[in-house]
mmCIF file of C-alpha atoms in Angstrom:
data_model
loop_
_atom_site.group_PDB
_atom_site.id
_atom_site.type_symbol
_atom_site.label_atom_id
_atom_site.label_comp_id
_atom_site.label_asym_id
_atom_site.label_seq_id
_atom_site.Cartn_x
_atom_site.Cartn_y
_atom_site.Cartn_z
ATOM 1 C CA UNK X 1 75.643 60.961 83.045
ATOM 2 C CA UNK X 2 76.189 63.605 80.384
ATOM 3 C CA UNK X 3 78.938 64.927 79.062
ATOM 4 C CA UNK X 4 78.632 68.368 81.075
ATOM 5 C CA UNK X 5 77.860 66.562 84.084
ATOM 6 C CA UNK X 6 80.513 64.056 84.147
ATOM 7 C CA UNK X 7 83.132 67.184 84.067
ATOM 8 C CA UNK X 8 81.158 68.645 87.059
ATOM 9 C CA UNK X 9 82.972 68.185 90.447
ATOM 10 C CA UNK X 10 78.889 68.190 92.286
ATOM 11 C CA UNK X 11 78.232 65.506 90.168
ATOM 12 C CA UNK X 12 81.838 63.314 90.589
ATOM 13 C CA UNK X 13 83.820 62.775 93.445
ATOM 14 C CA UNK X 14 86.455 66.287 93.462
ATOM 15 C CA UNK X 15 90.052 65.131 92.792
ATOM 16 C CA UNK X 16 92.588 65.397 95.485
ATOM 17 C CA UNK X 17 94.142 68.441 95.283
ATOM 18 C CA UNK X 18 97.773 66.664 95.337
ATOM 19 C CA UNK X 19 96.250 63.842 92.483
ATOM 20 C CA UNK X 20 96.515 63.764 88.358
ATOM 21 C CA UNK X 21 93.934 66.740 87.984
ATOM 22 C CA UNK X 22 94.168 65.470 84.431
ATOM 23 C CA UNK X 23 92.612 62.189 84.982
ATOM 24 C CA UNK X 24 89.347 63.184 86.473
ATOM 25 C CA UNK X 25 89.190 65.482 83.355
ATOM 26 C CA UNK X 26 90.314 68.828 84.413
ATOM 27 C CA UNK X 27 93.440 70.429 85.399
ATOM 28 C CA UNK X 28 94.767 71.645 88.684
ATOM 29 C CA UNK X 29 94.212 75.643 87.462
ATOM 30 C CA UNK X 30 90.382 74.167 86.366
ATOM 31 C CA UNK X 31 89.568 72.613 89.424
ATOM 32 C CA UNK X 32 91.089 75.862 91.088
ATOM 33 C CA UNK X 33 89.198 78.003 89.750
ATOM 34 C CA UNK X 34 86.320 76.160 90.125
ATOM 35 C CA UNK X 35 86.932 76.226 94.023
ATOM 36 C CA UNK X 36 87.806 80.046 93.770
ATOM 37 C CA UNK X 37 83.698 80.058 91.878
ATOM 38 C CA UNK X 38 82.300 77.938 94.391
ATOM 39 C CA UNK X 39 83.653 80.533 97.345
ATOM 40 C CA UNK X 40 82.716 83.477 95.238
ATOM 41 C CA UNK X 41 79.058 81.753 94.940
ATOM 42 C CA UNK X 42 78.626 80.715 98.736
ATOM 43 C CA UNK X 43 78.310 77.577 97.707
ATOM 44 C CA UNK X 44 78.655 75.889 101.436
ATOM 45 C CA UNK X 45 78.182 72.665 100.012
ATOM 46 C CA UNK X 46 80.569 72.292 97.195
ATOM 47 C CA UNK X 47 83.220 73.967 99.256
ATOM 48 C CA UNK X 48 83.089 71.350 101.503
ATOM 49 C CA UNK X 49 83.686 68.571 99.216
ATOM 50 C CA UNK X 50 86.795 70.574 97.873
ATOM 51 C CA UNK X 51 88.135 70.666 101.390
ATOM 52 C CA UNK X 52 87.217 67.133 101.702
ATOM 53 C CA UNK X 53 89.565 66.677 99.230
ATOM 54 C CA UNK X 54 92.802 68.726 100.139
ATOM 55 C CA UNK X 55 91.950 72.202 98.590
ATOM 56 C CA UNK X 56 93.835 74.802 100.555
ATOM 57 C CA UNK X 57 91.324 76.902 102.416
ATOM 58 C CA UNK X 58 93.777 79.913 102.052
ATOM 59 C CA UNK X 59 94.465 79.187 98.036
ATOM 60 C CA UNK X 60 95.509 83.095 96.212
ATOM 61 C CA UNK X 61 93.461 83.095 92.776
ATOM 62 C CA UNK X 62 93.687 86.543 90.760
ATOM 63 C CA UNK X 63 94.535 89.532 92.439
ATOM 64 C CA UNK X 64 95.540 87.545 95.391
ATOM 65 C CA UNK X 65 91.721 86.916 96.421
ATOM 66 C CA UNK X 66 91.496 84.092 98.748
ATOM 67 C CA UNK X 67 88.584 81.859 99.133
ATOM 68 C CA UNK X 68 87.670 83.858 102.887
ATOM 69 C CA UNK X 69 88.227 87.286 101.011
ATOM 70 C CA UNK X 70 85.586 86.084 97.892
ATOM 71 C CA UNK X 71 83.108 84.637 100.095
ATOM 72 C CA UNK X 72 83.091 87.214 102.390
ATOM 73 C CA UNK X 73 82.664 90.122 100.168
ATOM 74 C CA UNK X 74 79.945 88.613 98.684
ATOM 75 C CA UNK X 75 77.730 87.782 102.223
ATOM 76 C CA UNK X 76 77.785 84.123 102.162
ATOM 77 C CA UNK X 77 77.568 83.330 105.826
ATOM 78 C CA UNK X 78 77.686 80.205 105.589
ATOM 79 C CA UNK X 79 80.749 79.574 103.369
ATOM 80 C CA UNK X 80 82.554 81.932 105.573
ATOM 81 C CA UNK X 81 81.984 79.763 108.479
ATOM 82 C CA UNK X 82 83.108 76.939 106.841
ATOM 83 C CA UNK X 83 86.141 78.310 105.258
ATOM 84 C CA UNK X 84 87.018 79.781 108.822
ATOM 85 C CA UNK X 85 86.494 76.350 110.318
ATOM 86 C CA UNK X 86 88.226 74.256 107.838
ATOM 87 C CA UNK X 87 91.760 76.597 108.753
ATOM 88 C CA UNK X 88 91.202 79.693 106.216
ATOM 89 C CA UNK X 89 93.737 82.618 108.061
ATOM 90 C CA UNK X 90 91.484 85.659 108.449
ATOM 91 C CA UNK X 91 93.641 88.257 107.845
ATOM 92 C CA UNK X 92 95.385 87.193 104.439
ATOM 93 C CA UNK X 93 95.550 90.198 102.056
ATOM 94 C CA UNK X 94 94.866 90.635 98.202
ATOM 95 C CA UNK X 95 97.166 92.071 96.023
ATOM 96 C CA UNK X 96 96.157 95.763 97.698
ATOM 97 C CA UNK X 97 96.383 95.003 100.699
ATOM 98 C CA UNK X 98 92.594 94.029 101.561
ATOM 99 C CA UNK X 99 91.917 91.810 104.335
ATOM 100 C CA UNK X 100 88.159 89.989 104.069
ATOM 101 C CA UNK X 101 87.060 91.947 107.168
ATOM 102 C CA UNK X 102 87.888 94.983 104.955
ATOM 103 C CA UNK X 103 85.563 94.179 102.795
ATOM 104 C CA UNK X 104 83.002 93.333 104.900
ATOM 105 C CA UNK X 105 83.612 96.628 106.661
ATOM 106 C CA UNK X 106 83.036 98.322 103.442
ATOM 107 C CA UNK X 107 79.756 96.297 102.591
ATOM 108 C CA UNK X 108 78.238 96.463 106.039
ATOM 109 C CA UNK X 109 77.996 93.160 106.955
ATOM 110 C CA UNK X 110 77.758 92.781 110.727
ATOM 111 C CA UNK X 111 77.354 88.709 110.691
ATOM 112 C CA UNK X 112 79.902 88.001 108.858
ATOM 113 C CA UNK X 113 82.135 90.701 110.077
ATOM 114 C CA UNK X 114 81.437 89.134 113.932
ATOM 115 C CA UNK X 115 82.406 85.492 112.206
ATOM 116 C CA UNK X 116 85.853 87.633 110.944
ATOM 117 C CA UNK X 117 86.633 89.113 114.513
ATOM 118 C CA UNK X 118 85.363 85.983 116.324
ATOM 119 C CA UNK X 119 87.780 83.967 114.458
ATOM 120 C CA UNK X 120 90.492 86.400 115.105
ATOM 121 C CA UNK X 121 90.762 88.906 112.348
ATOM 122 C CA UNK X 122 93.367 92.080 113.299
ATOM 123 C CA UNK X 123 90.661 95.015 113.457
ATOM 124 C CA UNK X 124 93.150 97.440 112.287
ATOM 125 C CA UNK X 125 95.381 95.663 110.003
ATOM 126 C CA UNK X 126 95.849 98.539 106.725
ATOM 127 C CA UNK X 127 95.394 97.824 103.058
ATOM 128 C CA UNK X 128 98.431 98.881 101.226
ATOM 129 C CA UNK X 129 97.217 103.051 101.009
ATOM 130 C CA UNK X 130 97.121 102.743 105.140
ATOM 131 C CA UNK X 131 93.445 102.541 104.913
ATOM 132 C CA UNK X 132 91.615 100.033 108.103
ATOM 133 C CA UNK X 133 88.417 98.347 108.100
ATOM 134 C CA UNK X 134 87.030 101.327 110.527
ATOM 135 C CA UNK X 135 87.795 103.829 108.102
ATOM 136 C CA UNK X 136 86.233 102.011 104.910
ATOM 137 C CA UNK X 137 83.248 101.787 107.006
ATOM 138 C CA UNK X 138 83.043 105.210 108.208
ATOM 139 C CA UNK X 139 83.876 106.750 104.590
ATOM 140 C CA UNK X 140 81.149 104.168 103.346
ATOM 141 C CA UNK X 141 78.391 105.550 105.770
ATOM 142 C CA UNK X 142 78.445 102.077 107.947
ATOM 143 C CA UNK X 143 77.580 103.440 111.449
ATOM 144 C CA UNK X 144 76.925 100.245 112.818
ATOM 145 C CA UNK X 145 79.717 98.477 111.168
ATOM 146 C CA UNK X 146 81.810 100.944 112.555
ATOM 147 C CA UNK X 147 80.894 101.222 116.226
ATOM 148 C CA UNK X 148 81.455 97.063 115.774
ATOM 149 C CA UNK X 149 84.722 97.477 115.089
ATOM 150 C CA UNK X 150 85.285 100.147 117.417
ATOM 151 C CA UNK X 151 84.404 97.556 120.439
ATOM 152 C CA UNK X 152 86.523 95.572 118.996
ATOM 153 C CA UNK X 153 89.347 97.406 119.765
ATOM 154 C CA UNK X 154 89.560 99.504 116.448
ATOM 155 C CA UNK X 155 91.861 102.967 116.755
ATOM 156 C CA UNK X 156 90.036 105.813 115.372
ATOM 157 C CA UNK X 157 93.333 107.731 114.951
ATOM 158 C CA UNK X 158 95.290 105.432 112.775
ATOM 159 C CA UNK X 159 96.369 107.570 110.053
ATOM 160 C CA UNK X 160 96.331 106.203 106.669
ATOM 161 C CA UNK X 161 98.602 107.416 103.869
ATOM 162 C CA UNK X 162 96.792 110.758 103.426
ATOM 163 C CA UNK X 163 97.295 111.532 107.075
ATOM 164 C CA UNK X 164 93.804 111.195 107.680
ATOM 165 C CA UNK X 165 92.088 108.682 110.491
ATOM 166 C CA UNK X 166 88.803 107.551 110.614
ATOM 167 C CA UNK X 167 87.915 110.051 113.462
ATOM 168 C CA UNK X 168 88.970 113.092 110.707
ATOM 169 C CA UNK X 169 87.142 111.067 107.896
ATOM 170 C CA UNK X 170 83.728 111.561 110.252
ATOM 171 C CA UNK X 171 84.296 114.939 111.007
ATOM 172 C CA UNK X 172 84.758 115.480 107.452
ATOM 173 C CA UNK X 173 81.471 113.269 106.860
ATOM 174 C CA UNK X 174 79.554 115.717 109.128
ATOM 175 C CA UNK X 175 78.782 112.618 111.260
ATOM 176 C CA UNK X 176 78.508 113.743 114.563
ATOM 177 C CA UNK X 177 77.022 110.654 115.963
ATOM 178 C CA UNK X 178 80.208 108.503 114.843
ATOM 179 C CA UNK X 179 82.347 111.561 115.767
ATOM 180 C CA UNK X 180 81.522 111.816 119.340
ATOM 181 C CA UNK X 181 81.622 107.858 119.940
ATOM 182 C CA UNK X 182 85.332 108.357 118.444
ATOM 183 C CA UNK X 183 86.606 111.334 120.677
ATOM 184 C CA UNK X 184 85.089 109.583 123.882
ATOM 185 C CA UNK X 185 86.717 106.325 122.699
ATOM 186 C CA UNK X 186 90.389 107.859 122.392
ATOM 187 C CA UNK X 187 89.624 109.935 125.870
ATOM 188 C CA UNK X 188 89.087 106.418 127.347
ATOM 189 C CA UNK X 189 91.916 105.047 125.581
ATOM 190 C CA UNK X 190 94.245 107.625 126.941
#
């Protein structure tokens, strides 16, 4: 094995999260961070084996980004399923208030935004300006992402910390598709 590899953790057993880091070569912020890359990555596989070996599925690297929040963003279904499955708590936020179904929302990712919700992610919960999934996805031109959330259980008149809701931020949009779904889905709320 070569030097390189030998400090790998896919080509070594990972330490336990709880062990000497040192001994296997790296230290606890390494072999952090290098759980933090694999989520970033998608990489399914690797993730696993740092579960497998006590890595906290809800871990806060920089900014506050979890694991959930990293993989997320970035589309990897299948490290989101596996981060939700191995006890990763949907709605954690970063350090502004983003939940990972926020940034899905933004991104327009309807699998892994139905893996979010599925697994029990708040549909409304605010990033710290006020600001919801619905009405990242509405400002961001993600119909479908938006009528998702909306049967979800989404509120179109949350106001965020401009005073504006998601139903004024389509109006404003000149979306009159996302507009009309909005008004008939407060009329039925009422």
């Amino acid at each position: 094995m070569t030097e390189v590899s030998s400090q790998d953790p896919r080509f070594q057993d990972a330490t336990p999260a709880g062990a000497d880091a040192a001994a296997g070569g790296f230290t606890q912020q390494q072999i952090e961070a290098l759980f933090v890359n694999a989520a970033r990555e998608g990489d399914a596989e690797l993730l696993s084996s740092f579960l497998d070996a006590g890595m906290d599925p809800n871990l806060r690297a920089e900014k506050g980004y979890t694991p959930l929040i990293l993989a997320s963003y970035n589309g990897y279904v299948d490290a989101v399923a596996l981060l939700l499955a191995r006890g990763a708590q949907p709605d954690l936020q970063d350090e502004k208030g983003a939940t990972a179904l926020a940034g899905v929302a933004f991104k327009g990712n309807l699998a892994i935004a139905r893996l979010l919700l599925d697994a029990g992610a708040g549909v409304d919960v605010p990033n710290s300006v006020g600001r919801t999934p619905l009405m990242f996805a509405v400002m961001f031109g993600r119909d479908d992402m938006a009528k998702l959330l909306l049967k979800a259980g989404a509120s179109p008149t949350r106001r965020d910390g401009e005073n504006l809701n998601a139903l004024d931020l389509a109006h404003r949009q000149g979306n009159t598709v996302l507009t009309a779904l909005m008004k008939e889905d407060t009329r039925a709320a009422s």
